[in-house]
Tab-separated table of C-alpha atoms in Angstrom:
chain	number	residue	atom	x	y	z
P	222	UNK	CA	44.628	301.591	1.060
P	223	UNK	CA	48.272	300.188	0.504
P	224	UNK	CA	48.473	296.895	-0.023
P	225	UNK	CA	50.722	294.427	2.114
P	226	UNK	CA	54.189	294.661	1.166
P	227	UNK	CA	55.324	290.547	1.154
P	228	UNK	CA	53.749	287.617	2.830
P	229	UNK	CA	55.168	285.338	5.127
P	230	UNK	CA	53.717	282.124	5.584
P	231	UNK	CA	55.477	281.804	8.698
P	232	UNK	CA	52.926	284.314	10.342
P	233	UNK	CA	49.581	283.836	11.602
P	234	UNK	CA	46.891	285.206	8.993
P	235	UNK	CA	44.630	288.352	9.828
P	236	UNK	CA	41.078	287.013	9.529
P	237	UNK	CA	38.974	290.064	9.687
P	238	UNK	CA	35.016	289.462	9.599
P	239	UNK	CA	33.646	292.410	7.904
P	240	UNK	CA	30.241	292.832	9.804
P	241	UNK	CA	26.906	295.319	8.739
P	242	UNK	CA	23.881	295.735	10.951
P	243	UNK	CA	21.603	292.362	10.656
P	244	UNK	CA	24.857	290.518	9.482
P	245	UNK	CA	23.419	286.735	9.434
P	246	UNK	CA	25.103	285.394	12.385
P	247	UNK	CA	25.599	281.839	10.996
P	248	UNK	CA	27.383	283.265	8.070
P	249	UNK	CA	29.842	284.535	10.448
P	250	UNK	CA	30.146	282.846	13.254
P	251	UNK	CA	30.594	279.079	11.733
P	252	UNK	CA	33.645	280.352	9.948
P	253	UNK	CA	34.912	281.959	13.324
P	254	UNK	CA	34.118	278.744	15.235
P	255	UNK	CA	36.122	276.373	12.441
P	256	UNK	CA	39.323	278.887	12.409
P	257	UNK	CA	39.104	278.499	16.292
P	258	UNK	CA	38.765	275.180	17.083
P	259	UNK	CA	41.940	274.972	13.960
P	260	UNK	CA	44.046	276.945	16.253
P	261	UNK	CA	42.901	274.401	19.406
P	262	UNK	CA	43.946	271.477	17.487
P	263	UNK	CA	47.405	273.358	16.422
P	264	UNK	CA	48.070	274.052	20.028
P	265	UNK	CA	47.410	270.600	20.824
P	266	UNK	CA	49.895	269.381	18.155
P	267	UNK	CA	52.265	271.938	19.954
P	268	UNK	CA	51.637	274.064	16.778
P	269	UNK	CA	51.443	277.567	16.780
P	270	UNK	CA	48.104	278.848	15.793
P	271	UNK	CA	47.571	280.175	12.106
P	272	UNK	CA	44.582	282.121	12.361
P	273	UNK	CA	44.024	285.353	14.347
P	274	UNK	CA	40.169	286.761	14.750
P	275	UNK	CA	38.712	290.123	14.400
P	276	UNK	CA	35.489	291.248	13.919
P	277	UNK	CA	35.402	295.457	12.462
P	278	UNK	CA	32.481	297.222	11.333
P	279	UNK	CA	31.845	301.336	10.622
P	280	UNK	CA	29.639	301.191	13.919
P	281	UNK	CA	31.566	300.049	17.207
P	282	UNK	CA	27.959	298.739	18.667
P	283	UNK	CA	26.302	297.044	16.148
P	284	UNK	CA	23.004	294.168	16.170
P	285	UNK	CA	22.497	291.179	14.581
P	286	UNK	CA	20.075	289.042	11.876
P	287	UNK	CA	18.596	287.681	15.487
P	288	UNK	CA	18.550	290.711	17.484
P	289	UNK	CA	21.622	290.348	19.268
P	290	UNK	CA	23.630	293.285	19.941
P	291	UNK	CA	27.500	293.237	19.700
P	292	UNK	CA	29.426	295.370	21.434
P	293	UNK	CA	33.136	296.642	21.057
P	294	UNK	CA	33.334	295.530	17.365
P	295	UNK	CA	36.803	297.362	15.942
P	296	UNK	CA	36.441	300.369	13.292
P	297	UNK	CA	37.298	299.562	9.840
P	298	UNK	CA	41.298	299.635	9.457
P	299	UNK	CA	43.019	302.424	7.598
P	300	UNK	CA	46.085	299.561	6.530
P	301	UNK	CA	45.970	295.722	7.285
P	302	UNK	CA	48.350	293.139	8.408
P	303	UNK	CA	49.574	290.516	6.078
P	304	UNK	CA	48.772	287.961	5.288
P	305	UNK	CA	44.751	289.007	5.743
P	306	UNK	CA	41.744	287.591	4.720
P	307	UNK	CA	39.190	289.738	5.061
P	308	UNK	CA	35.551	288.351	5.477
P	309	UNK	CA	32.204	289.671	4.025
P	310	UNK	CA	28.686	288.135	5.196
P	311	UNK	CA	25.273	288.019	4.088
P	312	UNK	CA	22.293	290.107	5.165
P	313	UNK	CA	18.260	289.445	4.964
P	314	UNK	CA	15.888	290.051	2.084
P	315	UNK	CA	16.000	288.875	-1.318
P	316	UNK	CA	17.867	292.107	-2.019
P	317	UNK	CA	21.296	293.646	-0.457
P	318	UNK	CA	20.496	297.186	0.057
P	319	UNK	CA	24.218	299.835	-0.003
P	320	UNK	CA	22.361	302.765	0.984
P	321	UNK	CA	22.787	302.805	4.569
P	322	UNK	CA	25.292	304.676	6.077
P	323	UNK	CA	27.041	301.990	7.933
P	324	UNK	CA	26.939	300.044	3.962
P	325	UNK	CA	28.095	302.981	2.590
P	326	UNK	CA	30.942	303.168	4.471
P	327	UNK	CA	32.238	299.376	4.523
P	328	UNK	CA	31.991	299.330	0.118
P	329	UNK	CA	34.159	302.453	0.327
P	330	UNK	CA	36.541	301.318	2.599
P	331	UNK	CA	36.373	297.901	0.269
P	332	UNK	CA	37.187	299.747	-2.625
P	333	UNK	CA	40.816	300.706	-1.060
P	334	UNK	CA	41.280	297.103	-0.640
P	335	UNK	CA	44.364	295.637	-3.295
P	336	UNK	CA	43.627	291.856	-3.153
P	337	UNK	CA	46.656	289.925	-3.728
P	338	UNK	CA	47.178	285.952	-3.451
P	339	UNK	CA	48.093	284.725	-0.228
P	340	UNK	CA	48.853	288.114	1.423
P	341	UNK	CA	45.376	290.128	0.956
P	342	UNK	CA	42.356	288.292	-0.173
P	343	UNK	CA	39.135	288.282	-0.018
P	344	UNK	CA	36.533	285.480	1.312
P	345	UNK	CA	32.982	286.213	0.987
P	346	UNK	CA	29.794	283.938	2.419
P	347	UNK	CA	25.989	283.925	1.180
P	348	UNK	CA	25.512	287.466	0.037
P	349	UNK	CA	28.445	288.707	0.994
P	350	UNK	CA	30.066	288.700	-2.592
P	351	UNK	CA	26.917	291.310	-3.534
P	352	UNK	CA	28.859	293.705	-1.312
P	353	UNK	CA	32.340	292.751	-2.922
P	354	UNK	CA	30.779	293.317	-6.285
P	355	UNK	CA	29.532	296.844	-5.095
P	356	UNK	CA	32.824	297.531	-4.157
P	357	UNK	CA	34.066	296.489	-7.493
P	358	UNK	CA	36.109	294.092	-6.394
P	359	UNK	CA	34.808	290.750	-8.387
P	360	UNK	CA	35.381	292.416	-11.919
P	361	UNK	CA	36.911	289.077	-14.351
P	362	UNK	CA	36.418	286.479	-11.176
P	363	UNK	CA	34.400	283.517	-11.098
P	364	UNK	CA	32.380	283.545	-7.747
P	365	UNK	CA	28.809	282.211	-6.188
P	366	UNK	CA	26.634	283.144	-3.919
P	367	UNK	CA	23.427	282.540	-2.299
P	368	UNK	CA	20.739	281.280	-5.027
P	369	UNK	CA	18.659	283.732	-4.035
P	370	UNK	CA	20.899	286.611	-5.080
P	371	UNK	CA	22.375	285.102	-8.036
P	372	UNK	CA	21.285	287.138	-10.399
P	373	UNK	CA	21.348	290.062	-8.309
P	374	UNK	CA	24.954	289.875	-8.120
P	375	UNK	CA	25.220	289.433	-11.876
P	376	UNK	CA	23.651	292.685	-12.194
P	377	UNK	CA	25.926	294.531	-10.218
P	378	UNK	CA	28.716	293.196	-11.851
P	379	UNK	CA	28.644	292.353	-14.970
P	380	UNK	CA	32.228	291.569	-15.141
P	381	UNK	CA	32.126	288.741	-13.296
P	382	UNK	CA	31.299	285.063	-13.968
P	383	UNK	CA	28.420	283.869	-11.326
P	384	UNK	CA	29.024	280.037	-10.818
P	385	UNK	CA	25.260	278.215	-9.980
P	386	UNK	CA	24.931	275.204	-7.693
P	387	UNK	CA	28.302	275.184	-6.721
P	388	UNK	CA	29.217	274.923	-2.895
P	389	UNK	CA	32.143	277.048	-3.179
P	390	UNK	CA	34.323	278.729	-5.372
P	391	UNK	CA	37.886	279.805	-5.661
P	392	UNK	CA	39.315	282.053	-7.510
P	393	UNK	CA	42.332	283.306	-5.587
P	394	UNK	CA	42.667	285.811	-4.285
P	395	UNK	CA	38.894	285.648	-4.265
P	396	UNK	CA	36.968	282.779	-2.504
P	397	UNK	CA	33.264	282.133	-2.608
P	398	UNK	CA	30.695	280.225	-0.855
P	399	UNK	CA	26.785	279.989	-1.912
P	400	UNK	CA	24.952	280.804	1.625
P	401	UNK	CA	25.111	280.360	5.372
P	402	UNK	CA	26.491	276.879	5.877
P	403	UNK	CA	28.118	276.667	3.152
P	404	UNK	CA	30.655	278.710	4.807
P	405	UNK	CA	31.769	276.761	6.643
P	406	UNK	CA	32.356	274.410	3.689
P	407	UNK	CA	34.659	277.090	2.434
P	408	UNK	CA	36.719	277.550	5.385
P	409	UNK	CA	37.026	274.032	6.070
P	410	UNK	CA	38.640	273.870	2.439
P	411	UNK	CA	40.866	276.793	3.285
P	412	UNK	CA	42.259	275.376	7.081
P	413	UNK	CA	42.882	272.318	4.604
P	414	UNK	CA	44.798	274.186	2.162
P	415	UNK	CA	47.158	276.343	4.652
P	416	UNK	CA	47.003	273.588	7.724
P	417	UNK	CA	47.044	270.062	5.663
P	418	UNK	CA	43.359	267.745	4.866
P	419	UNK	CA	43.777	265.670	8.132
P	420	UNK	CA	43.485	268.650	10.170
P	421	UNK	CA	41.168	269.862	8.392
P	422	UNK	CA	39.098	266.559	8.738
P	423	UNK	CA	39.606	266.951	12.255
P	424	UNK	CA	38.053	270.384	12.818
P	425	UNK	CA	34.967	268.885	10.523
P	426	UNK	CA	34.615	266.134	13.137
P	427	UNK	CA	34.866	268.054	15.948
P	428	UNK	CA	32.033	270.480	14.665
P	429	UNK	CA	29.762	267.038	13.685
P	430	UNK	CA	29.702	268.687	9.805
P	431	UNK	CA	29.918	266.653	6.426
P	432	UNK	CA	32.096	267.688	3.877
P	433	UNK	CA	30.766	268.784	0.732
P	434	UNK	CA	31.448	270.003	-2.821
P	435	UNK	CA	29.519	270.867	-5.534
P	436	UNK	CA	28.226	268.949	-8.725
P	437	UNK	CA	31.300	269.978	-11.143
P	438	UNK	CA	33.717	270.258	-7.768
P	439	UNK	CA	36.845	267.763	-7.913
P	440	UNK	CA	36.450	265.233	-5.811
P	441	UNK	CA	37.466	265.547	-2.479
P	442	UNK	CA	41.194	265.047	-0.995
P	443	UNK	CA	41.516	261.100	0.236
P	444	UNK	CA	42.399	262.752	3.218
P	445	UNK	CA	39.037	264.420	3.341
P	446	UNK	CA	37.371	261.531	1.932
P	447	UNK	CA	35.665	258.520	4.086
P	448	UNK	CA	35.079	260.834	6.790
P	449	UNK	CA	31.498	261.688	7.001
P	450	UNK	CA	30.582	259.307	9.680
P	451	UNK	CA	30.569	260.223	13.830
P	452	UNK	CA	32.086	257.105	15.200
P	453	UNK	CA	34.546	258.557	17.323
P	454	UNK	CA	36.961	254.970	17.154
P	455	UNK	CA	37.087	255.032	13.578
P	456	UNK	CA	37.989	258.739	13.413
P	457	UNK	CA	40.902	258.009	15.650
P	458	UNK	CA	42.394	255.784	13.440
P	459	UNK	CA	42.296	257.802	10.146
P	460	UNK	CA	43.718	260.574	12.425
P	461	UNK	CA	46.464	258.151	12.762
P	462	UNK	CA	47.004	256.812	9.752
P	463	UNK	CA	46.543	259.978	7.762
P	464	UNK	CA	49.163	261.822	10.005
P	465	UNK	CA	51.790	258.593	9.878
P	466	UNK	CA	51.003	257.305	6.442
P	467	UNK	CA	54.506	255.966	6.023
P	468	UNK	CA	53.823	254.001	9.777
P	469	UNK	CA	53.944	250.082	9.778
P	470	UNK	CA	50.050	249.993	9.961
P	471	UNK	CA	48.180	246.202	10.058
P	472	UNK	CA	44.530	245.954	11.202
P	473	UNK	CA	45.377	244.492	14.188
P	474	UNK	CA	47.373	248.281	14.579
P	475	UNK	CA	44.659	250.319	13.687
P	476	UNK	CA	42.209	248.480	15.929
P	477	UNK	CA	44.292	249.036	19.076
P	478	UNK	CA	43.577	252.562	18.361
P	479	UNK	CA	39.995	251.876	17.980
P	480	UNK	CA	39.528	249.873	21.139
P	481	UNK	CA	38.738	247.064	19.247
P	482	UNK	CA	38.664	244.116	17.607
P	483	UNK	CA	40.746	243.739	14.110
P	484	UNK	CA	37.421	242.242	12.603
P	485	UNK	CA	35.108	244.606	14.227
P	486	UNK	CA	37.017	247.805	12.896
P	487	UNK	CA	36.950	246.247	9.346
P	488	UNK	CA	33.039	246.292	10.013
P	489	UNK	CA	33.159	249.858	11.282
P	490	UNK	CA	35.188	251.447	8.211
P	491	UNK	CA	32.992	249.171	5.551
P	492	UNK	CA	29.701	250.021	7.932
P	493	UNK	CA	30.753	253.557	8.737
P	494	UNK	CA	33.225	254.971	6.101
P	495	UNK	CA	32.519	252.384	2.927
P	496	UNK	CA	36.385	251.033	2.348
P	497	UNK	CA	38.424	248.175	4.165
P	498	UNK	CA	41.124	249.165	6.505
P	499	UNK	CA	43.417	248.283	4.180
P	500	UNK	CA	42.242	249.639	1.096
P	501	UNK	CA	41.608	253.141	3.014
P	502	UNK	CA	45.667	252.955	4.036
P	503	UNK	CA	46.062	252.461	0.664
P	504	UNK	CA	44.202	255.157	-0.697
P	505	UNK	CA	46.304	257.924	1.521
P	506	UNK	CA	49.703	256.673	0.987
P	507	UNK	CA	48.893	256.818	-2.897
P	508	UNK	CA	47.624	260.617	-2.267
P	509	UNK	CA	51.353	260.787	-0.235
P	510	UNK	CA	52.999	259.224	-3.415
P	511	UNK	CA	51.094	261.444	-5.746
P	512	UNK	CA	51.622	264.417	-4.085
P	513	UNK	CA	55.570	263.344	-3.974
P	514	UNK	CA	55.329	262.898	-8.194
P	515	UNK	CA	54.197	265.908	-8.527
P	516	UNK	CA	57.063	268.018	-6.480
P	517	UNK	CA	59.409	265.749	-8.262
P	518	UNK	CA	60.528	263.438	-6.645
P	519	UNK	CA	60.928	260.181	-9.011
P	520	UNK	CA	58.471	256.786	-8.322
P	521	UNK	CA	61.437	254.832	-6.064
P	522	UNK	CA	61.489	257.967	-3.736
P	523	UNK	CA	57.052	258.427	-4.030
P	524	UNK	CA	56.742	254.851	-3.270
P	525	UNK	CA	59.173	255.132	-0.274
P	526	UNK	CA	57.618	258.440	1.138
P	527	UNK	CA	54.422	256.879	1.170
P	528	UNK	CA	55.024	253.762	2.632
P	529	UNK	CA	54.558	251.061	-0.559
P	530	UNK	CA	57.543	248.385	0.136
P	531	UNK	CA	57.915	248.791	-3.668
P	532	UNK	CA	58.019	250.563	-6.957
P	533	UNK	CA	55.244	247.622	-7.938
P	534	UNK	CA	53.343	248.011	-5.175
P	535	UNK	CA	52.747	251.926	-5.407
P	536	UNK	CA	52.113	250.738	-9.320
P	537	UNK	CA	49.550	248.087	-8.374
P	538	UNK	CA	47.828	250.335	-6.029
P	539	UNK	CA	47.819	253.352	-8.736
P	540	UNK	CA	45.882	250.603	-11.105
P	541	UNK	CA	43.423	249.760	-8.014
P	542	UNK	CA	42.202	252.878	-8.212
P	543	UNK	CA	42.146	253.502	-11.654
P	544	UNK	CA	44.293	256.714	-11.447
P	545	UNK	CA	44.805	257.719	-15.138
P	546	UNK	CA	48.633	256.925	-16.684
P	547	UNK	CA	51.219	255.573	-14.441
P	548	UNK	CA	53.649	257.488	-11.465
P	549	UNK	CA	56.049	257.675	-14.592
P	550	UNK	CA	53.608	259.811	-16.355
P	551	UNK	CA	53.090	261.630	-13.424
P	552	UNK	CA	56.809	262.478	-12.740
P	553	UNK	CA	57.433	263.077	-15.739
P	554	UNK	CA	54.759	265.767	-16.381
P	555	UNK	CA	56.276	267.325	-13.103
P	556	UNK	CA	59.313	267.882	-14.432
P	557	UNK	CA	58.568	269.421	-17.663
């Protein structure tokens, strides 16, 4: 199978679930529902959307891990679009059985695949990666999967270093998640990636899902962060402030957008997200100023970007949250 040609980011990616008989439906169709409701909150931005779905399998009729028959699913491709993801899910039992037909015929169709960063690669949920590593396509990668099948999937490839009691794992042009809702983990991380964190924190609060990560996982984005909480006010306002960072933003701002009171909302973020208005504006115009550093521009520029009135604020703020060095450092290292 020939491999896409260039990528162009300006074009909406290819997502193509991969799906067996007794595919897990959760494993699939959280994914699916965070890349649509993505594209929603594009269009709503007056975005175009990023993601396009299809759903292929060697069997046009095909039934699910609960019995539910789909109909009308696309054959296998002979070339693919770029950019493409293309999505492999898990399957019941403690072992992930390639002698069906159907099986068969979606690991030798894998085994055309030529993954390539950011114009063919490959995302893989639960068990899913046991298939990938059939198809030989997880040789030197470090990827996870479902605890159940983690040595199962060290087995088949040997190759390949299996990461335990991890949430996710990515290894571009290979991304892996550990089982079922962890998925959705995974893609949540990718919309963040391609579409920016505050969209991406959006499409988490719309599906009522926590972010997670794993035990050696960095930490998560400050535009990720604080958000695990359903109070639909306070949600509004980091919306806000995390899409307007630079905005003039006071309390008494914020609440307006909360419908309420400048001292209730600081008892909703400390109650509901565990950081003061303030200190939570803060924290994203230093991931702005950061994030400025390190494309070069120097600390004057960061600190304006961001918001900070000053050079010595965007310092003081760097030392409030014990961010190792200084922006110097930071800049500097950039441009080396």
């Amino acid at each position: 199978m020939k491999p896409p040609q260039t990528t162009s980011i300006s074009r909406p990616i290819q997502v193509l679930f991969a799906l067996l008989p007794d595919s897990l439906v959760l494993d699939w169709a959280g994914p699916a529902e965070a890349l649509r409701i993505a594209n929603q909150l594009l269009r709503g931005q007056g975005q175009p959307p990023r993601f396009e779905l299809h759903f292929v399998s060697p069997d046009r009729d095909s039934v699910s891990s609960v019995g539910l028959m789909l109909s009308g699913l696309a054959p296998l491709p002979d070339t693919l679009p770029e950019p493409c993801w293309v999505v492999l899910v898990g399957l019941p039992g403690q072992e992930i059985s390639v002698t069906s037909e159907p099986a068969r015929a979606l690991i030798h169709w894998l085994r055309g695949l030529r993954l390539m960063p950011q114009a063919l690669e490959l995302v893989t949920v639960c068990a899913g990666s046991v298939l990938a590593a059939h198809a030989g396509l997880l040789a030197g990668r470090r990827v996870t999967t479902h605890h159940h099948h983690l040595r199962e999937l060290q087995a088949v490839e040997p190759a390949c270093q299996v990461i335990a009691n991890r949430v996710f794992v990515e290894d571009a042009p290979v991304y892996s998640s550990a089982g079922v809702t962890t998925g959705i983990d995974l893609m949540l991380q990718r919309i963040g990636t391609l579409c920016g964190p505050a969209l991406a924190a959006q499409v988490a609060q719309t599906m009522v899902v926590a972010l997670r990560r794993g035990p050696h996982d960095p930490e998560l984005s400050p535009f990720l962060a604080y958000r695990n909480h359903m109070h639909p006010g306070l949600h509004r306002v980091q919306d806000a402030v995390s899409q307007q960072p630079a905005g003039d933003w006071s309390v008494p701002a914020m609440a307006d957008i909360a419908h309420a009171s400048a001292r209730h909302l600081t008892r909703l973020f400390i109650g509901h997200a565990g950081i003061a208005p303030l200190q939570y504006l803060r924290r994203i115009r230093l991931a702005v100023a950061q994030t400025a550093l390190q494309s070069g521009r120097n600390v004057t520029q960061a600190a304006e970007m961001a918001g900070f009135s000053s050079d010595t604020q965007l310092r003081r703020a760097w030392h409030q949250f014990d961010l190792a060095g200084t922006p110097s450092d930071r800049n500097q290292l950039s441009n080396k």
